[in-house]
Amino acid sequence: MTVGHAGRVRNYFLLLHEGWENHRRVYGTVVDGSIRDGKIWIHYDGMEDGITDELVASGVPKDRIVLAFHPPEIREHTGYAIA
């Protein structure tokens, strides 16, 4: 949880990778998510095995995770929350 302007609470998170590889700068988003209405919304998941597997293994129920990178009509077939 982070506090934004005017003391508003914002429930947004990013996991980034950055550094150097073979004298070349690398930087990018690994996971982009937010928490809304008590659910974890995954907007982007660039992890090899997926952050959702880690969340479920940690005890988060699938109906509390929204795969927001899928359109709503696809989400209903994923086994995770629709919205």
PDB file of C-alpha atoms in Angstrom:
ATOM      1  CA  MET A   1       0.000   0.000   0.000  1.00  0.00           C
ATOM      2  CA  THR A   2       1.277   3.436  -0.873  1.00  0.00           C
ATOM      3  CA  VAL A   3      -0.100   6.827   0.029  1.00  0.00           C
ATOM      4  CA  GLY A   4      -0.589   9.209  -2.867  1.00  0.00           C
ATOM      5  CA  HIS A   5      -1.478  12.859  -3.097  1.00  0.00           C
ATOM      6  CA  ALA A   6      -3.873  14.298  -0.511  1.00  0.00           C
ATOM      7  CA  GLY A   7      -3.402  11.243   1.720  1.00  0.00           C
ATOM      8  CA  ARG A   8      -5.332   8.882  -0.576  1.00  0.00           C
ATOM      9  CA  VAL A   9      -4.348   5.228  -0.254  1.00  0.00           C
ATOM     10  CA  ARG A  10      -3.277   3.574  -3.489  1.00  0.00           C
ATOM     11  CA  ASN A  11      -3.024  -0.182  -3.733  1.00  0.00           C
ATOM     12  CA  TYR A  12      -0.758  -0.590  -6.719  1.00  0.00           C
ATOM     13  CA  PHE A  13       2.428  -2.578  -7.160  1.00  0.00           C
ATOM     14  CA  LEU A  14       5.130  -3.142  -9.754  1.00  0.00           C
ATOM     15  CA  LEU A  15       7.929  -5.666  -9.810  1.00  0.00           C
ATOM     16  CA  LEU A  16      10.757  -4.503 -12.079  1.00  0.00           C
ATOM     17  CA  HIS A  17      14.036  -5.914 -13.247  1.00  0.00           C
ATOM     18  CA  GLU A  18      16.932  -3.652 -14.018  1.00  0.00           C
ATOM     19  CA  GLY A  19      20.660  -3.856 -14.426  1.00  0.00           C
ATOM     20  CA  TRP A  20      23.322  -4.614 -17.001  1.00  0.00           C
ATOM     21  CA  GLU A  21      23.724  -7.542 -19.364  1.00  0.00           C
ATOM     22  CA  ASN A  22      26.760  -7.754 -21.660  1.00  0.00           C
ATOM     23  CA  HIS A  23      27.435  -3.996 -21.390  1.00  0.00           C
ATOM     24  CA  ARG A  24      23.812  -3.249 -22.246  1.00  0.00           C
ATOM     25  CA  ARG A  25      21.283  -1.655 -19.900  1.00  0.00           C
ATOM     26  CA  VAL A  26      18.187  -3.798 -19.230  1.00  0.00           C
ATOM     27  CA  TYR A  27      15.030  -2.572 -17.559  1.00  0.00           C
ATOM     28  CA  GLY A  28      11.457  -3.797 -17.638  1.00  0.00           C
ATOM     29  CA  THR A  29       8.260  -4.700 -15.856  1.00  0.00           C
ATOM     30  CA  VAL A  30       7.987  -8.226 -14.491  1.00  0.00           C
ATOM     31  CA  VAL A  31       4.621  -7.915 -12.684  1.00  0.00           C
ATOM     32  CA  ASP A  32       2.083  -5.072 -12.676  1.00  0.00           C
ATOM     33  CA  GLY A  33      -0.864  -5.356 -10.286  1.00  0.00           C
ATOM     34  CA  SER A  34      -3.296  -3.622  -7.997  1.00  0.00           C
ATOM     35  CA  ILE A  35      -5.711  -4.403  -5.195  1.00  0.00           C
ATOM     36  CA  ARG A  36      -9.320  -3.365  -5.767  1.00  0.00           C
ATOM     37  CA  ASP A  37     -12.395  -4.347  -3.817  1.00  0.00           C
ATOM     38  CA  GLY A  38     -10.411  -6.957  -1.888  1.00  0.00           C
ATOM     39  CA  LYS A  39      -9.133  -8.698  -5.013  1.00  0.00           C
ATOM     40  CA  ILE A  40      -5.678  -8.820  -6.538  1.00  0.00           C
ATOM     41  CA  TRP A  41      -5.793  -7.603 -10.143  1.00  0.00           C
ATOM     42  CA  ILE A  42      -2.851  -8.797 -12.255  1.00  0.00           C
ATOM     43  CA  HIS A  43      -2.481  -6.385 -15.206  1.00  0.00           C
ATOM     44  CA  TYR A  44       0.749  -7.891 -16.522  1.00  0.00           C
ATOM     45  CA  ASP A  45       2.556 -11.098 -15.535  1.00  0.00           C
ATOM     46  CA  GLY A  46       5.966 -11.588 -17.095  1.00  0.00           C
ATOM     47  CA  MET A  47       7.159 -14.257 -14.652  1.00  0.00           C
ATOM     48  CA  GLU A  48       8.171 -17.570 -16.167  1.00  0.00           C
ATOM     49  CA  ASP A  49       5.778 -19.636 -14.030  1.00  0.00           C
ATOM     50  CA  GLY A  50       3.334 -16.805 -13.326  1.00  0.00           C
ATOM     51  CA  ILE A  51       2.742 -14.797 -10.172  1.00  0.00           C
ATOM     52  CA  THR A  52      -0.709 -16.370  -9.849  1.00  0.00           C
ATOM     53  CA  ASP A  53       0.822 -19.772  -9.052  1.00  0.00           C
ATOM     54  CA  GLU A  54       2.852 -18.134  -6.278  1.00  0.00           C
ATOM     55  CA  LEU A  55      -0.219 -16.372  -4.892  1.00  0.00           C
ATOM     56  CA  VAL A  56      -2.313 -19.558  -4.865  1.00  0.00           C
ATOM     57  CA  ALA A  57       0.557 -21.527  -3.279  1.00  0.00           C
ATOM     58  CA  SER A  58       0.673 -18.827  -0.582  1.00  0.00           C
ATOM     59  CA  GLY A  59      -3.000 -19.389   0.221  1.00  0.00           C
ATOM     60  CA  VAL A  60      -4.747 -16.728  -1.862  1.00  0.00           C
ATOM     61  CA  PRO A  61      -8.011 -18.232  -3.216  1.00  0.00           C
ATOM     62  CA  LYS A  62      -8.373 -18.160  -6.998  1.00  0.00           C
ATOM     63  CA  ASP A  63     -11.662 -16.263  -6.678  1.00  0.00           C
ATOM     64  CA  ARG A  64      -9.673 -13.336  -5.162  1.00  0.00           C
ATOM     65  CA  ILE A  65      -7.315 -13.042  -8.176  1.00  0.00           C
ATOM     66  CA  VAL A  66      -8.351 -11.289 -11.402  1.00  0.00           C
ATOM     67  CA  LEU A  67      -6.282 -11.931 -14.521  1.00  0.00           C
ATOM     68  CA  ALA A  68      -6.897  -8.411 -15.830  1.00  0.00           C
ATOM     69  CA  PHE A  69      -4.649  -8.947 -18.849  1.00  0.00           C
ATOM     70  CA  HIS A  70      -7.444 -11.129 -20.288  1.00  0.00           C
ATOM     71  CA  PRO A  71     -10.705  -9.590 -21.551  1.00  0.00           C
ATOM     72  CA  PRO A  72     -13.742 -10.268 -19.291  1.00  0.00           C
ATOM     73  CA  GLU A  73     -15.219 -12.838 -21.707  1.00  0.00           C
ATOM     74  CA  ILE A  74     -12.022 -14.920 -21.461  1.00  0.00           C
ATOM     75  CA  ARG A  75     -11.624 -14.522 -17.670  1.00  0.00           C
ATOM     76  CA  GLU A  76     -14.744 -16.596 -16.980  1.00  0.00           C
ATOM     77  CA  HIS A  77     -12.927 -19.637 -18.424  1.00  0.00           C
ATOM     78  CA  THR A  78      -9.654 -19.238 -16.452  1.00  0.00           C
ATOM     79  CA  GLY A  79     -10.724 -20.536 -13.049  1.00  0.00           C
ATOM     80  CA  TYR A  80      -9.925 -17.148 -11.500  1.00  0.00           C
ATOM     81  CA  ALA A  81     -12.191 -14.209 -10.630  1.00  0.00           C
ATOM     82  CA  ILE A  82     -13.895 -12.349 -13.480  1.00  0.00           C
ATOM     83  CA  ALA A  83     -13.823  -8.930 -11.776  1.00  0.00           C
TER      84      ALA A  83
END
